[in-house]
Short mmCIF file of C-alpha atoms and ligand atoms in Angstrom, two decimals:
data_model
loop_
_atom_site.label_atom_id
_atom_site.label_comp_id
_atom_site.label_asym_id
_atom_site.label_seq_id
_atom_site.Cartn_x
_atom_site.Cartn_y
_atom_site.Cartn_z
CA MET A 16 -17.14 -9.95 -10.07
CA GLU A 17 -17.44 -7.10 -12.52
CA TYR A 18 -15.73 -3.96 -11.24
CA LYS A 19 -17.25 -0.55 -11.92
CA ASN A 20 -14.81 1.66 -10.02
CA LEU A 21 -11.44 0.00 -10.58
CA THR A 22 -9.59 -2.29 -12.93
CA TYR A 23 -7.57 -5.27 -11.79
CA VAL A 24 -5.18 -6.92 -14.18
CA GLN A 25 -2.54 -9.57 -13.75
CA GLU A 26 0.60 -9.41 -15.93
CA GLY A 27 2.48 -12.56 -14.96
CA GLY A 28 3.42 -12.08 -11.30
CA LEU A 29 2.52 -8.39 -11.33
CA ALA A 30 -1.01 -7.43 -10.27
CA ILE A 31 -2.08 -3.89 -11.10
CA ILE A 32 -5.06 -2.24 -9.40
CA THR A 33 -6.14 1.02 -11.02
CA LEU A 34 -8.72 3.10 -9.17
CA ASN A 35 -11.08 4.31 -11.84
CA ARG A 36 -13.72 6.79 -10.77
CA PRO A 37 -12.47 9.83 -12.66
CA LYS A 38 -15.57 12.00 -12.22
CA ALA A 39 -15.06 12.03 -8.45
CA TYR A 40 -11.25 12.07 -8.49
CA ASN A 41 -11.28 8.38 -7.51
CA ALA A 42 -13.02 9.22 -4.24
CA LEU A 43 -13.38 6.00 -2.26
CA CYS A 44 -17.13 5.49 -2.18
CA VAL A 45 -18.63 2.45 -0.43
CA GLU A 46 -18.90 0.57 -3.73
CA LEU A 47 -15.23 1.19 -4.60
CA LEU A 48 -14.20 0.04 -1.13
CA SER A 49 -16.22 -3.14 -1.53
CA GLU A 50 -14.58 -3.78 -4.93
CA LEU A 51 -11.17 -3.32 -3.29
CA ASP A 52 -12.24 -5.79 -0.63
CA HIS A 53 -13.09 -8.29 -3.36
CA VAL A 54 -9.70 -7.76 -5.05
CA MET A 55 -8.04 -8.48 -1.70
CA SER A 56 -9.84 -11.85 -1.57
CA SER A 57 -8.49 -12.71 -5.03
CA LEU A 58 -4.97 -11.61 -4.14
CA GLU A 59 -4.91 -13.47 -0.83
CA LYS A 60 -5.78 -16.68 -2.71
CA SER A 61 -3.54 -16.04 -5.71
CA ARG A 62 -0.67 -18.43 -6.36
CA GLU A 63 0.50 -16.22 -9.20
CA ALA A 64 0.69 -12.70 -7.74
CA ARG A 65 4.15 -11.68 -6.53
CA VAL A 66 3.93 -7.86 -6.44
CA VAL A 67 1.00 -5.43 -6.50
CA ILE A 68 0.96 -1.90 -7.85
CA ILE A 69 -1.93 0.38 -6.90
CA THR A 70 -2.40 3.50 -8.99
CA GLY A 71 -5.13 5.96 -9.79
CA GLY A 72 -3.83 6.63 -13.28
CA SER A 73 -1.88 9.65 -14.50
CA LYS A 74 -4.11 12.43 -13.10
CA VAL A 75 -5.10 11.59 -9.54
CA PHE A 76 -4.42 8.82 -7.05
CA ALA A 77 -7.54 9.26 -4.87
CA ALA A 78 -9.10 12.36 -3.28
CA GLY A 79 -10.25 10.53 -0.14
CA ALA A 80 -13.55 9.21 1.08
CA ASP A 81 -16.54 10.26 -0.98
CA ILE A 82 -17.58 13.38 0.90
CA THR A 83 -21.06 13.40 -0.64
CA GLU A 84 -21.67 9.93 0.79
CA LEU A 85 -20.19 10.64 4.22
CA MET A 86 -21.61 14.08 4.89
CA ASN A 87 -24.96 12.93 6.33
CA ALA A 88 -23.64 10.00 8.36
CA ASP A 89 -24.61 9.84 12.02
CA THR A 90 -22.22 8.63 14.71
CA LEU A 91 -23.06 4.95 14.28
CA GLU A 92 -22.72 5.10 10.50
CA ALA A 93 -19.40 6.96 10.80
CA TYR A 94 -18.16 4.29 13.23
CA SER A 95 -19.19 1.51 10.88
CA ASN A 96 -17.65 3.22 7.80
CA CYS A 97 -14.42 3.65 9.70
CA SER A 98 -14.37 -0.01 10.82
CA ASN A 99 -15.03 -1.15 7.29
CA ALA A 100 -12.21 1.01 5.90
CA HIS A 101 -9.86 -0.30 8.61
CA ARG A 102 -10.75 -3.88 7.72
CA VAL A 103 -10.18 -3.49 3.97
CA TYR A 104 -7.02 -1.41 4.38
CA ASP A 105 -5.59 -3.89 6.90
CA ARG A 106 -6.06 -6.67 4.33
CA LEU A 107 -4.02 -4.68 1.83
CA GLU A 108 -1.29 -4.05 4.39
CA ALA A 109 -1.12 -7.74 5.28
CA LEU A 110 -0.84 -9.16 1.73
CA PRO A 111 2.05 -11.65 1.72
CA PHE A 112 3.95 -9.92 -1.07
CA PRO A 113 5.23 -6.39 -1.72
CA THR A 114 2.82 -3.62 -2.67
CA ILE A 115 3.68 -0.32 -4.33
CA ALA A 116 1.53 2.82 -4.51
CA ALA A 117 2.26 4.72 -7.72
CA ILE A 118 1.02 8.23 -6.99
CA ASN A 119 0.23 10.94 -9.49
CA GLY A 120 -1.81 13.98 -8.50
CA ALA A 121 -3.81 14.07 -5.29
CA ALA A 122 -3.53 11.36 -2.65
CA LEU A 123 -5.66 12.94 0.04
CA GLY A 124 -7.56 11.68 3.07
CA GLY A 125 -8.59 8.06 2.50
CA GLY A 126 -6.45 8.04 -0.67
CA CYS A 127 -3.33 8.98 1.26
CA GLU A 128 -4.29 6.41 3.90
CA LEU A 129 -4.65 3.73 1.23
CA SER A 130 -1.15 4.45 -0.03
CA MET A 131 0.22 4.09 3.51
CA CYS A 132 -0.98 0.47 3.58
CA CYS A 133 1.45 -0.23 0.75
CA ASP A 134 5.06 -1.17 1.37
CA PHE A 135 6.43 1.49 -0.99
CA ARG A 136 5.22 4.85 -2.31
CA ILE A 137 6.56 6.30 -5.54
CA VAL A 138 5.28 9.83 -6.05
CA GLY A 139 5.28 12.29 -8.93
CA GLU A 140 6.95 15.65 -8.32
CA ASN A 141 3.61 17.43 -8.64
CA SER A 142 1.65 14.99 -6.54
CA LEU A 143 -0.27 16.37 -3.59
CA ILE A 144 -0.18 14.29 -0.44
CA GLY A 145 -2.06 14.92 2.75
CA LEU A 146 -4.74 14.36 5.34
CA PRO A 147 -6.95 17.47 5.00
CA GLU A 148 -9.87 16.03 7.00
CA ILE A 149 -9.52 18.77 9.66
CA THR A 150 -10.56 21.32 7.05
CA LEU A 151 -13.84 19.40 6.73
CA GLY A 152 -14.37 19.37 10.48
CA VAL A 153 -13.40 15.71 10.92
CA ILE A 154 -10.27 13.60 11.51
CA PRO A 155 -8.65 10.85 9.41
CA GLY A 156 -10.57 7.58 9.75
CA ALA A 157 -8.81 4.94 7.67
CA GLY A 158 -5.74 4.49 9.84
CA GLY A 159 -4.09 7.81 8.95
CA THR A 160 -3.45 9.09 12.46
CA GLN A 161 -1.64 5.85 13.25
CA ARG A 162 0.20 4.99 10.03
CA LEU A 163 1.33 8.54 9.25
CA THR A 164 2.70 8.94 12.79
CA LYS A 165 4.74 5.73 12.42
CA LEU A 166 5.95 6.77 8.97
CA VAL A 167 7.01 10.38 9.54
CA GLY A 168 7.00 10.80 13.34
CA PRO A 169 4.51 12.63 15.57
CA ALA A 170 5.70 16.20 14.90
CA LYS A 171 5.36 15.97 11.12
CA ALA A 172 2.16 13.93 11.42
CA LYS A 173 0.65 16.62 13.64
CA GLU A 174 1.73 19.30 11.18
CA MET A 175 0.02 17.45 8.34
CA VAL A 176 -3.12 16.44 10.24
CA LEU A 177 -3.72 19.47 12.49
CA LEU A 178 -3.00 22.05 9.80
CA GLY A 179 -4.45 19.83 7.09
CA VAL A 180 -2.18 21.33 4.45
CA PRO A 181 -1.00 18.79 1.83
CA VAL A 182 2.64 18.52 0.75
CA LYS A 183 4.02 18.11 -2.76
CA GLY A 184 5.98 15.05 -3.94
CA PRO A 185 9.50 16.29 -3.03
CA GLN A 186 8.45 17.17 0.55
CA ALA A 187 6.68 13.80 0.84
CA ALA A 188 9.99 12.09 0.04
CA GLU A 189 11.98 14.38 2.35
CA CYS A 190 9.83 13.56 5.38
CA GLY A 191 9.96 9.80 4.77
CA PHE A 192 6.43 9.34 3.44
CA ALA A 193 7.57 8.49 -0.08
CA ASN A 194 10.40 6.15 -1.06
CA LYS A 195 11.05 7.98 -4.28
CA VAL A 196 9.98 11.14 -6.10
CA VAL A 197 10.23 11.15 -9.88
CA ALA A 198 8.93 13.16 -12.84
CA ASP A 199 5.16 12.80 -13.13
CA ASP A 200 5.27 10.98 -16.44
CA VAL A 201 7.55 8.19 -15.21
CA VAL A 202 5.82 7.29 -11.93
CA MET A 203 4.33 4.09 -13.32
CA ASP A 204 7.59 3.15 -15.11
CA GLU A 205 9.47 3.51 -11.82
CA ALA A 206 6.87 1.41 -10.02
CA ARG A 207 7.21 -1.29 -12.67
CA LYS A 208 11.02 -1.20 -12.39
CA MET A 209 10.79 -1.65 -8.64
CA ALA A 210 8.25 -4.45 -9.08
CA ALA A 211 10.58 -6.22 -11.54
CA LYS A 212 13.45 -6.09 -9.01
CA LEU A 213 11.22 -7.36 -6.23
CA MET A 214 10.05 -10.26 -8.39
CA GLU A 215 13.66 -11.43 -8.69
CA ARG A 216 13.77 -11.87 -4.91
CA PRO A 217 12.69 -15.19 -3.32
CA ARG A 218 9.00 -15.17 -2.54
CA VAL A 219 9.07 -16.92 0.84
CA ALA A 220 11.82 -14.72 2.28
CA LEU A 221 10.06 -11.61 0.94
CA ALA A 222 6.80 -12.57 2.64
CA LEU A 223 8.50 -13.33 5.96
CA ALA A 224 10.64 -10.18 5.88
CA LYS A 225 7.58 -8.03 5.16
CA GLU A 226 5.54 -9.68 7.90
CA THR A 227 8.34 -9.24 10.42
CA ILE A 228 8.85 -5.56 9.63
CA ASN A 229 5.10 -4.90 9.78
CA TYR A 230 5.13 -6.60 13.18
CA ALA A 231 8.04 -4.42 14.34
CA VAL A 232 6.00 -1.28 13.83
CA ASN A 233 3.60 -2.19 16.62
CA VAL A 234 5.60 -4.08 19.26
CA ASP A 235 8.62 -3.61 21.54
CA VAL A 236 12.05 -4.73 20.26
CA ASN A 237 12.29 -7.94 22.32
CA THR A 238 8.86 -9.14 21.23
CA GLY A 239 9.82 -8.27 17.65
CA LYS A 240 13.11 -10.17 17.91
CA SER A 241 11.41 -13.34 19.08
CA TYR A 242 9.01 -13.03 16.13
CA GLU A 243 12.04 -12.54 13.87
CA ARG A 244 13.75 -15.65 15.30
CA ALA A 245 10.75 -17.82 14.49
CA ARG A 246 10.56 -16.50 10.92
CA PHE A 247 14.32 -16.71 10.43
CA ALA A 248 14.09 -20.40 11.36
CA MET A 249 11.05 -20.87 9.12
CA VAL A 250 12.80 -19.50 6.01
CA PHE A 251 15.31 -22.37 6.28
CA SER A 252 12.55 -24.72 5.16
CA SER A 253 12.33 -22.93 1.80
CA ALA A 254 14.04 -24.26 -1.32
CA ASP A 255 15.30 -20.75 -2.07
CA GLN A 256 17.31 -20.61 1.17
CA LYS A 257 19.21 -23.71 0.01
CA GLU A 258 19.65 -22.32 -3.48
CA GLY A 259 20.58 -18.76 -2.38
CA MET A 260 23.36 -19.89 -0.05
CA LYS A 261 24.59 -22.67 -2.35
CA ALA A 262 24.80 -20.22 -5.27
CA PHE A 263 26.89 -17.85 -3.14
CA THR A 264 29.42 -20.55 -2.30
CA GLU A 265 29.54 -21.63 -5.97
CA LYS A 266 30.06 -17.99 -7.03
CA ARG A 267 27.03 -17.90 -9.33
CA LYS A 268 23.69 -16.12 -9.46
CA PRO A 269 20.93 -17.97 -7.58
CA VAL A 270 18.06 -19.45 -9.56
CA PHE A 271 15.11 -19.01 -7.25
CA THR A 272 12.02 -21.17 -7.67
CA HIS A 273 10.00 -19.20 -5.09
CA GLU A 274 9.30 -22.36 -3.12
N1 CO8 B 851 -15.46 13.18 -2.50
C1 CO8 B 851 -16.38 13.36 -3.48
N2 CO8 B 851 -16.14 14.05 -4.62
C2 CO8 B 851 -14.90 14.56 -4.78
C3 CO8 B 851 -13.88 14.40 -3.80
C4 CO8 B 851 -14.20 13.66 -2.62
N3 CO8 B 851 -13.30 13.40 -1.66
N4 CO8 B 851 -12.77 15.04 -4.24
C5 CO8 B 851 -13.07 15.55 -5.44
N5 CO8 B 851 -14.35 15.29 -5.78
C6 CO8 B 851 -15.06 15.68 -6.98
C7 CO8 B 851 -15.44 17.16 -6.94
O1 CO8 B 851 -16.62 17.36 -6.21
C8 CO8 B 851 -15.56 17.48 -8.41
O2 CO8 B 851 -16.80 16.97 -8.89
P1 CO8 B 851 -17.69 17.89 -9.87
O3 CO8 B 851 -16.86 17.99 -11.13
O4 CO8 B 851 -18.93 17.05 -10.07
O5 CO8 B 851 -17.90 19.19 -9.21
C9 CO8 B 851 -14.47 16.62 -9.04
O6 CO8 B 851 -14.19 15.59 -8.10
C10 CO8 B 851 -13.19 17.40 -9.26
O7 CO8 B 851 -12.86 18.07 -8.07
P2 CO8 B 851 -12.47 19.64 -8.05
O8 CO8 B 851 -13.33 20.41 -8.98
O9 CO8 B 851 -12.44 20.08 -6.63
O10 CO8 B 851 -11.00 19.55 -8.69
P3 CO8 B 851 -9.71 20.42 -8.33
O11 CO8 B 851 -8.68 19.98 -9.31
O12 CO8 B 851 -10.03 21.85 -8.20
O13 CO8 B 851 -9.26 19.89 -6.86
C11 CO8 B 851 -8.80 18.26 -5.16
C12 CO8 B 851 -8.90 18.54 -6.67
C13 CO8 B 851 -7.65 19.05 -4.56
C14 CO8 B 851 -8.56 16.78 -5.01
C15 CO8 B 851 -10.13 18.70 -4.46
O14 CO8 B 851 -11.23 18.11 -5.16
C16 CO8 B 851 -10.26 18.30 -3.03
O15 CO8 B 851 -9.69 18.97 -2.18
N6 CO8 B 851 -11.00 17.21 -2.74
C17 CO8 B 851 -11.31 16.80 -1.38
C18 CO8 B 851 -10.10 16.23 -0.69
C19 CO8 B 851 -10.44 15.86 0.74
O16 CO8 B 851 -10.82 16.70 1.54
N7 CO8 B 851 -10.31 14.58 1.09
C20 CO8 B 851 -10.64 14.06 2.39
C21 CO8 B 851 -12.00 13.44 2.37
S1 CO8 B 851 -12.52 12.86 3.96
C22 CO8 B 851 -11.69 11.38 4.12
O17 CO8 B 851 -11.01 10.94 3.25
C23 CO8 B 851 -11.87 10.63 5.42
C24 CO8 B 851 -11.51 9.16 5.30
C25 CO8 B 851 -12.43 8.39 6.21
C26 CO8 B 851 -12.30 6.88 6.11
C27 CO8 B 851 -13.13 6.22 5.05
C28 CO8 B 851 -12.28 5.83 3.84
C29 CO8 B 851 -13.00 5.25 2.70
#
């Protein structure tokens, strides 16, 4: 498929998705969302991808849903847009390898929600993060009320959603939204550094650890622990479990094969 609103490149194990709709600040129009959906299909099937970085480039991450497209929606259309966004965003969240949002500039509304489907967020110090939907007379509709609440707690989530005032990079890190805040011009370098470290880790254990933590967010501790037990047992069928533990006892660095 030829993409008009994003680029998708694979550099060895690193897949990089760059939202590319500069005239509309990377607003997530229906076509862009459908291209993202297509990228998810490629990534889910990929034997090569080990880490994904999503960026919007050096100026803006994404300014949310395309307001010009959404403004005349009726209730049924709004419902269907919301379901579609949930579906695509859930696919991103569930990818079986780590994902990093590299955020410069605005990550607002649906853009902020997209970044929350990633495992890590690295933000520039002048980035602008928030869910300003209330100022448009609506509420977040791509998982924001749920994911932001789990990330930063209900009080901060209510502050951000009910007031609709975005925060800058340093505050986003302080409240637990971002993993790291760095100078604007090194956001992508930092994301690449993190990706390189993650690619050294064994693929099977990474996938199972991610899946188990994602599960923890939505269930009680005992249910989560039984899920963990099953995946802990499962990881012992990987070659890297044998290698990782053997290397420790032999006092050497493990050579993981990601099998
Ligand atoms: N939709 C459509 N066009 C947009 C959007 C948007 N969300 N954001 C910016 N643009 C366009 C502007 O209209 C402008 O176009 P033009 O040059 O043709 O006039 C261009 O991008 C640049 O924007 P500004 O002139 O406003 O640039 P500034 O630097 O002054 O401001 C901001 C940048 C702060 C990003 C500002 O544009 C802004 O506040 N944008 C809207 C942010 C917002 O309210 N987002 C929430 C949208 S609603 C939403 O996301 C609900 C999600 C529902 C689920 C569905 C998910 C897909």
